[in-house]
Structure formats: C-alpha cells, structure tokens
Amino acid sequence: MINHNFEKRLTSTKVFYSYLRDFIANFKAVKTAKSRLDEQFQNKILLAVTQVNGCRYCSYLHTKHALESGMSEEEIKGLLAGEVGDINDDESVALIFAQHYAETQAKPDADSVQRLYDTYGEEKADDIISIIQAIMMGNIHGISIDLLLSRLRGKRDPESSFWTEFSTAFGVLLFVPYLGIKKLFGLLDPKELHHTQGA
C-alpha cells in the first residue's frame, strides 16, 4: 500500500506568493515543458517534490497519474519515501535537483543548478525547472487547504496558524488577477537561475 502521509511544509503566504509568481511568469514555459518531457519522467519529478513538501492531495493525484503512465507501485513508493537511488542515471540528477529545490524553498545552490544544465542541456533543464516550479505552487496551495479543513474539524496543526492557512488558500483569488495583469503588461519576468551557458 502506498503511504500518502507526510510531514507538511506550509512555510508562509509570502513564500507561496513567490511560488505562484514563478508559475505565472513562466506559464508558457510550463505548458511547453509538459508537451516535451516524457510523461513518466514528469510524474517522477512531481512525486519527488511532493515528497519533500508533504502535500497529501498532490500525492494522491500524481500517484494516480504515475500508475496510469505505467510506473510500478514499488517505484512510486520509493519516490514517496524520498529514495532516488534506484532511478536510472538519466533521471537521477533531475530528481535529486527537484528534492533540493523543494528543500531550499526554490533557492537551489549554484553547483546544483550548473550540474542540472551540464547534464541535460539548456532546453531540457529549463523544462525540468518549469515542471518543478508548477508543482511547488500546487503543493503549498494544497497543503494550506488540507490544514485549514483539518482546523475546521478540530485538528489544528500547532506549527501552523489560521491566518497563514486562510491567506494561502484564498489569497490566490487576489494574487492570480494581480500577477496576471502584471504579466499582461510585461511587468513579470520569469525567474532565471544563474548557470554557465554551454558548459
């Protein structure tokens, strides 16, 4: 049986806003990445990030998609346990980077970024980062809803607050239009991770 119980990492509304900003600024690139990257590879990235952030809803959803794409239950269990050792070498660098990106709250170190680009080249590395940025936003939003519903059922998380949960869960109603307008007028540049070109 696949375990979907994780330690949730809600962080803050400010951090969620930064993830949402990255996603909207990079929305076109996310769509392109989804059409170019192998479906199983995408699912592995999504599961690797979700394991770190601890979103139960995303775990259920992406496990379902992973099974439908042909991944084995054992492979999924391993990713949800944070294990990438059995993943083939072509994918391990991306999955380790995905975990690192989530653990550092979207602030990966320069060596990790460079290794990603050295391994996959400009286009594929950009696609991998786009998929990671999308799931980072989705994870934190899902966690906020989960925690808020638990609070309403009388199961409050002592490490969280009502305001953080509420503002993250419903802040999108304000954040998305605001960021959308900024993007429309060219005031929202995609986040770029520094790396050496053609390394």
mmCIF file of C-alpha atoms in Angstrom:
data_model
loop_
_atom_site.group_PDB
_atom_site.id
_atom_site.type_symbol
_atom_site.label_atom_id
_atom_site.label_comp_id
_atom_site.label_asym_id
_atom_site.label_seq_id
_atom_site.Cartn_x
_atom_site.Cartn_y
_atom_site.Cartn_z
ATOM 1 C CA MET A 1 0.000 0.000 0.000
ATOM 2 C CA ILE A 2 1.295 3.447 -0.919
ATOM 3 C CA ASN A 3 1.755 5.814 2.031
ATOM 4 C CA HIS A 4 0.364 9.319 1.485
ATOM 5 C CA ASN A 5 1.021 10.642 4.992
ATOM 6 C CA PHE A 6 3.789 13.237 5.099
ATOM 7 C CA GLU A 7 5.131 15.994 7.281
ATOM 8 C CA LYS A 8 3.535 19.078 5.730
ATOM 9 C CA ARG A 9 5.680 22.143 4.936
ATOM 10 C CA LEU A 10 3.302 25.107 4.601
ATOM 11 C CA THR A 11 6.008 27.808 5.031
ATOM 12 C CA SER A 12 4.300 31.229 4.673
ATOM 13 C CA THR A 13 1.941 33.198 2.455
ATOM 14 C CA LYS A 14 4.910 35.251 1.264
ATOM 15 C CA VAL A 15 6.726 32.112 0.122
ATOM 16 C CA PHE A 16 3.569 30.786 -1.556
ATOM 17 C CA TYR A 17 3.202 34.105 -3.383
ATOM 18 C CA SER A 18 6.766 33.768 -4.692
ATOM 19 C CA TYR A 19 5.991 30.243 -5.961
ATOM 20 C CA LEU A 20 2.789 31.461 -7.627
ATOM 21 C CA ARG A 21 4.688 34.352 -9.171
ATOM 22 C CA ASP A 22 7.270 31.968 -10.637
ATOM 23 C CA PHE A 23 4.499 29.768 -12.049
ATOM 24 C CA ILE A 24 2.537 32.590 -13.697
ATOM 25 C CA ALA A 25 5.653 34.323 -15.011
ATOM 26 C CA ASN A 26 6.749 31.010 -16.514
ATOM 27 C CA PHE A 27 3.304 29.697 -17.520
ATOM 28 C CA LYS A 28 4.044 29.387 -21.237
ATOM 29 C CA ALA A 29 7.272 27.509 -20.482
ATOM 30 C CA VAL A 30 5.366 25.123 -18.180
ATOM 31 C CA LYS A 31 2.944 24.265 -20.993
ATOM 32 C CA THR A 32 5.860 23.720 -23.372
ATOM 33 C CA ALA A 33 7.673 21.541 -20.833
ATOM 34 C CA LYS A 34 4.595 19.348 -20.333
ATOM 35 C CA SER A 35 4.450 18.705 -24.068
ATOM 36 C CA ARG A 36 8.179 17.950 -24.422
ATOM 37 C CA LEU A 37 9.146 15.897 -21.384
ATOM 38 C CA ASP A 38 8.327 12.207 -21.118
ATOM 39 C CA GLU A 39 5.162 11.687 -19.043
ATOM 40 C CA GLN A 40 6.735 9.206 -16.622
ATOM 41 C CA PHE A 41 9.716 11.498 -16.125
ATOM 42 C CA GLN A 42 7.367 14.385 -15.317
ATOM 43 C CA ASN A 43 5.490 12.242 -12.809
ATOM 44 C CA LYS A 44 8.736 11.267 -11.095
ATOM 45 C CA ILE A 45 9.675 14.935 -10.734
ATOM 46 C CA LEU A 46 6.232 15.772 -9.346
ATOM 47 C CA LEU A 47 6.410 12.929 -6.816
ATOM 48 C CA ALA A 48 9.962 13.844 -5.753
ATOM 49 C CA VAL A 49 8.947 17.440 -4.983
ATOM 50 C CA THR A 50 5.677 16.391 -3.349
ATOM 51 C CA GLN A 51 7.538 14.027 -1.010
ATOM 52 C CA VAL A 52 9.606 16.929 0.303
ATOM 53 C CA ASN A 53 6.738 19.412 0.645
ATOM 54 C CA GLY A 54 4.269 16.871 2.014
ATOM 55 C CA CYS A 55 1.058 17.613 0.111
ATOM 56 C CA ARG A 56 -1.371 14.724 0.631
ATOM 57 C CA TYR A 57 -3.727 15.824 -2.155
ATOM 58 C CA CYS A 58 -0.923 16.167 -4.701
ATOM 59 C CA SER A 59 0.431 12.786 -3.622
ATOM 60 C CA TYR A 60 -2.881 11.046 -4.365
ATOM 61 C CA LEU A 61 -3.311 12.845 -7.686
ATOM 62 C CA HIS A 62 0.208 12.301 -9.004
ATOM 63 C CA THR A 63 0.323 8.705 -7.781
ATOM 64 C CA LYS A 64 -2.798 8.060 -9.852
ATOM 65 C CA HIS A 65 -1.230 9.713 -12.898
ATOM 66 C CA ALA A 66 2.041 7.854 -12.348
ATOM 67 C CA LEU A 67 0.276 4.486 -12.224
ATOM 68 C CA GLU A 68 -1.672 5.378 -15.362
ATOM 69 C CA SER A 69 1.578 6.293 -17.133
ATOM 70 C CA GLY A 70 2.965 2.816 -16.417
ATOM 71 C CA MET A 71 5.127 3.374 -13.348
ATOM 72 C CA SER A 72 5.260 0.482 -10.899
ATOM 73 C CA GLU A 73 3.890 0.746 -7.368
ATOM 74 C CA GLU A 74 7.348 -0.033 -5.965
ATOM 75 C CA GLU A 75 8.904 2.813 -7.948
ATOM 76 C CA ILE A 76 6.233 5.216 -6.693
ATOM 77 C CA LYS A 77 6.684 4.036 -3.089
ATOM 78 C CA GLY A 78 10.407 4.697 -3.379
ATOM 79 C CA LEU A 79 9.915 8.243 -4.661
ATOM 80 C CA LEU A 80 7.347 8.999 -1.960
ATOM 81 C CA ALA A 81 9.884 7.778 0.593
ATOM 82 C CA GLY A 82 12.476 10.166 -0.836
ATOM 83 C CA GLU A 83 14.547 7.406 -2.432
ATOM 84 C CA VAL A 84 16.005 8.071 -5.876
ATOM 85 C CA GLY A 85 18.849 5.564 -5.702
ATOM 86 C CA ASP A 86 17.063 3.010 -7.878
ATOM 87 C CA ILE A 87 16.161 5.545 -10.560
ATOM 88 C CA ASN A 88 18.173 5.267 -13.768
ATOM 89 C CA ASP A 89 21.157 7.582 -14.170
ATOM 90 C CA ASP A 90 19.472 9.627 -16.901
ATOM 91 C CA GLU A 91 16.860 10.778 -14.392
ATOM 92 C CA SER A 92 18.641 10.776 -11.026
ATOM 93 C CA VAL A 93 20.267 14.207 -11.419
ATOM 94 C CA ALA A 94 16.880 15.792 -12.142
ATOM 95 C CA LEU A 95 15.165 14.068 -9.226
ATOM 96 C CA ILE A 96 17.905 14.948 -6.749
ATOM 97 C CA PHE A 97 17.732 18.543 -8.005
ATOM 98 C CA ALA A 98 13.934 18.539 -7.627
ATOM 99 C CA GLN A 99 14.253 17.440 -3.992
ATOM 100 C CA HIS A 100 16.959 20.047 -3.370
ATOM 101 C CA TYR A 101 14.859 22.798 -4.992
ATOM 102 C CA ALA A 102 11.953 21.960 -2.678
ATOM 103 C CA GLU A 103 14.126 21.605 0.433
ATOM 104 C CA THR A 104 15.691 25.047 -0.155
ATOM 105 C CA GLN A 105 12.310 26.672 -0.896
ATOM 106 C CA ALA A 106 13.192 27.485 -4.510
ATOM 107 C CA LYS A 107 16.714 28.669 -3.697
ATOM 108 C CA PRO A 108 18.973 25.911 -5.074
ATOM 109 C CA ASP A 109 22.714 26.341 -4.778
ATOM 110 C CA ALA A 110 24.721 27.304 -7.852
ATOM 111 C CA ASP A 111 26.517 23.951 -8.124
ATOM 112 C CA SER A 112 23.221 22.036 -8.252
ATOM 113 C CA VAL A 113 21.850 24.346 -10.929
ATOM 114 C CA GLN A 114 25.013 24.050 -13.001
ATOM 115 C CA ARG A 115 25.008 20.266 -12.725
ATOM 116 C CA LEU A 116 21.414 20.163 -13.978
ATOM 117 C CA TYR A 117 22.300 22.216 -17.068
ATOM 118 C CA ASP A 118 25.531 20.307 -17.654
ATOM 119 C CA THR A 119 23.611 17.020 -17.556
ATOM 120 C CA TYR A 120 20.568 17.883 -19.657
ATOM 121 C CA GLY A 121 21.450 20.943 -21.708
ATOM 122 C CA GLU A 122 19.650 24.283 -21.815
ATOM 123 C CA GLU A 123 16.265 23.248 -23.180
ATOM 124 C CA LYS A 124 15.635 20.144 -21.086
ATOM 125 C CA ALA A 125 16.971 21.722 -17.888
ATOM 126 C CA ASP A 126 14.634 24.686 -18.428
ATOM 127 C CA ASP A 127 11.746 22.242 -18.886
ATOM 128 C CA ILE A 128 12.631 20.375 -15.675
ATOM 129 C CA ILE A 129 12.726 23.617 -13.682
ATOM 130 C CA SER A 130 9.375 24.695 -15.158
ATOM 131 C CA ILE A 131 7.724 21.460 -14.013
ATOM 132 C CA ILE A 132 9.268 21.866 -10.551
ATOM 133 C CA GLN A 133 8.017 25.458 -10.273
ATOM 134 C CA ALA A 134 4.479 24.360 -11.151
ATOM 135 C CA ILE A 135 4.332 21.622 -8.514
ATOM 136 C CA MET A 136 5.904 23.849 -5.836
ATOM 137 C CA MET A 137 2.966 26.216 -6.184
ATOM 138 C CA GLY A 138 0.448 23.365 -6.310
ATOM 139 C CA ASN A 139 1.905 21.626 -3.247
ATOM 140 C CA ILE A 140 1.779 24.630 -0.955
ATOM 141 C CA HIS A 141 -1.723 25.602 -2.024
ATOM 142 C CA GLY A 142 -2.915 22.026 -1.459
ATOM 143 C CA ILE A 143 -1.292 21.891 1.974
ATOM 144 C CA SER A 144 -2.965 25.147 3.038
ATOM 145 C CA ILE A 145 -6.395 23.770 2.108
ATOM 146 C CA ASP A 146 -5.660 20.476 3.883
ATOM 147 C CA LEU A 147 -4.562 22.229 7.081
ATOM 148 C CA LEU A 148 -7.496 24.636 7.005
ATOM 149 C CA LEU A 149 -10.011 21.804 6.630
ATOM 150 C CA SER A 150 -8.315 19.900 9.460
ATOM 151 C CA ARG A 151 -8.545 23.017 11.641
ATOM 152 C CA LEU A 152 -12.279 23.283 10.947
ATOM 153 C CA ARG A 153 -12.614 19.639 12.042
ATOM 154 C CA GLY A 154 -10.875 20.466 15.321
ATOM 155 C CA LYS A 155 -7.473 19.019 14.347
ATOM 156 C CA ARG A 156 -5.305 22.122 14.390
ATOM 157 C CA ASP A 157 -1.621 21.880 13.437
ATOM 158 C CA PRO A 158 0.312 23.511 16.326
ATOM 159 C CA GLU A 159 3.053 24.631 13.939
ATOM 160 C CA SER A 160 0.648 26.456 11.640
ATOM 161 C CA SER A 161 -1.695 29.432 12.003
ATOM 162 C CA PHE A 162 -5.208 30.158 10.797
ATOM 163 C CA TRP A 163 -4.079 33.310 9.008
ATOM 164 C CA THR A 164 -1.312 31.547 7.060
ATOM 165 C CA GLU A 165 -3.656 28.744 6.037
ATOM 166 C CA PHE A 166 -6.501 31.083 5.088
ATOM 167 C CA SER A 167 -4.404 33.661 3.247
ATOM 168 C CA THR A 168 -2.575 30.971 1.288
ATOM 169 C CA ALA A 169 -5.721 29.017 0.429
ATOM 170 C CA PHE A 170 -7.779 32.036 -0.630
ATOM 171 C CA GLY A 171 -5.069 34.553 -1.464
ATOM 172 C CA VAL A 172 -4.994 33.152 -4.994
ATOM 173 C CA LEU A 173 -8.276 34.984 -5.633
ATOM 174 C CA LEU A 174 -6.307 38.227 -5.354
ATOM 175 C CA PHE A 175 -2.827 37.088 -6.323
ATOM 176 C CA VAL A 176 -3.724 35.491 -9.666
ATOM 177 C CA PRO A 177 -5.518 38.541 -11.167
ATOM 178 C CA TYR A 178 -2.788 40.864 -9.872
ATOM 179 C CA LEU A 179 0.048 38.754 -11.272
ATOM 180 C CA GLY A 180 -1.910 38.132 -14.477
ATOM 181 C CA ILE A 181 -2.229 41.872 -15.086
ATOM 182 C CA LYS A 182 1.466 42.388 -14.400
ATOM 183 C CA LYS A 183 2.310 39.641 -16.882
ATOM 184 C CA LEU A 184 -0.067 41.107 -19.476
ATOM 185 C CA PHE A 185 1.779 44.420 -19.327
ATOM 186 C CA GLY A 186 5.218 42.810 -19.404
ATOM 187 C CA LEU A 187 5.994 43.571 -15.768
ATOM 188 C CA LEU A 188 6.535 39.979 -14.667
ATOM 189 C CA ASP A 189 9.809 38.443 -15.783
ATOM 190 C CA PRO A 190 10.409 34.677 -15.448
ATOM 191 C CA LYS A 191 12.761 33.667 -12.650
ATOM 192 C CA GLU A 192 16.180 32.744 -14.001
ATOM 193 C CA LEU A 193 18.669 30.501 -12.226
ATOM 194 C CA HIS A 194 22.244 31.503 -12.936
ATOM 195 C CA HIS A 195 24.355 28.988 -14.824
ATOM 196 C CA THR A 196 27.171 28.966 -17.348
ATOM 197 C CA GLN A 197 25.906 28.699 -20.908
ATOM 198 C CA GLY A 198 27.079 25.754 -22.958
ATOM 199 C CA ALA A 199 29.004 24.173 -20.096
#
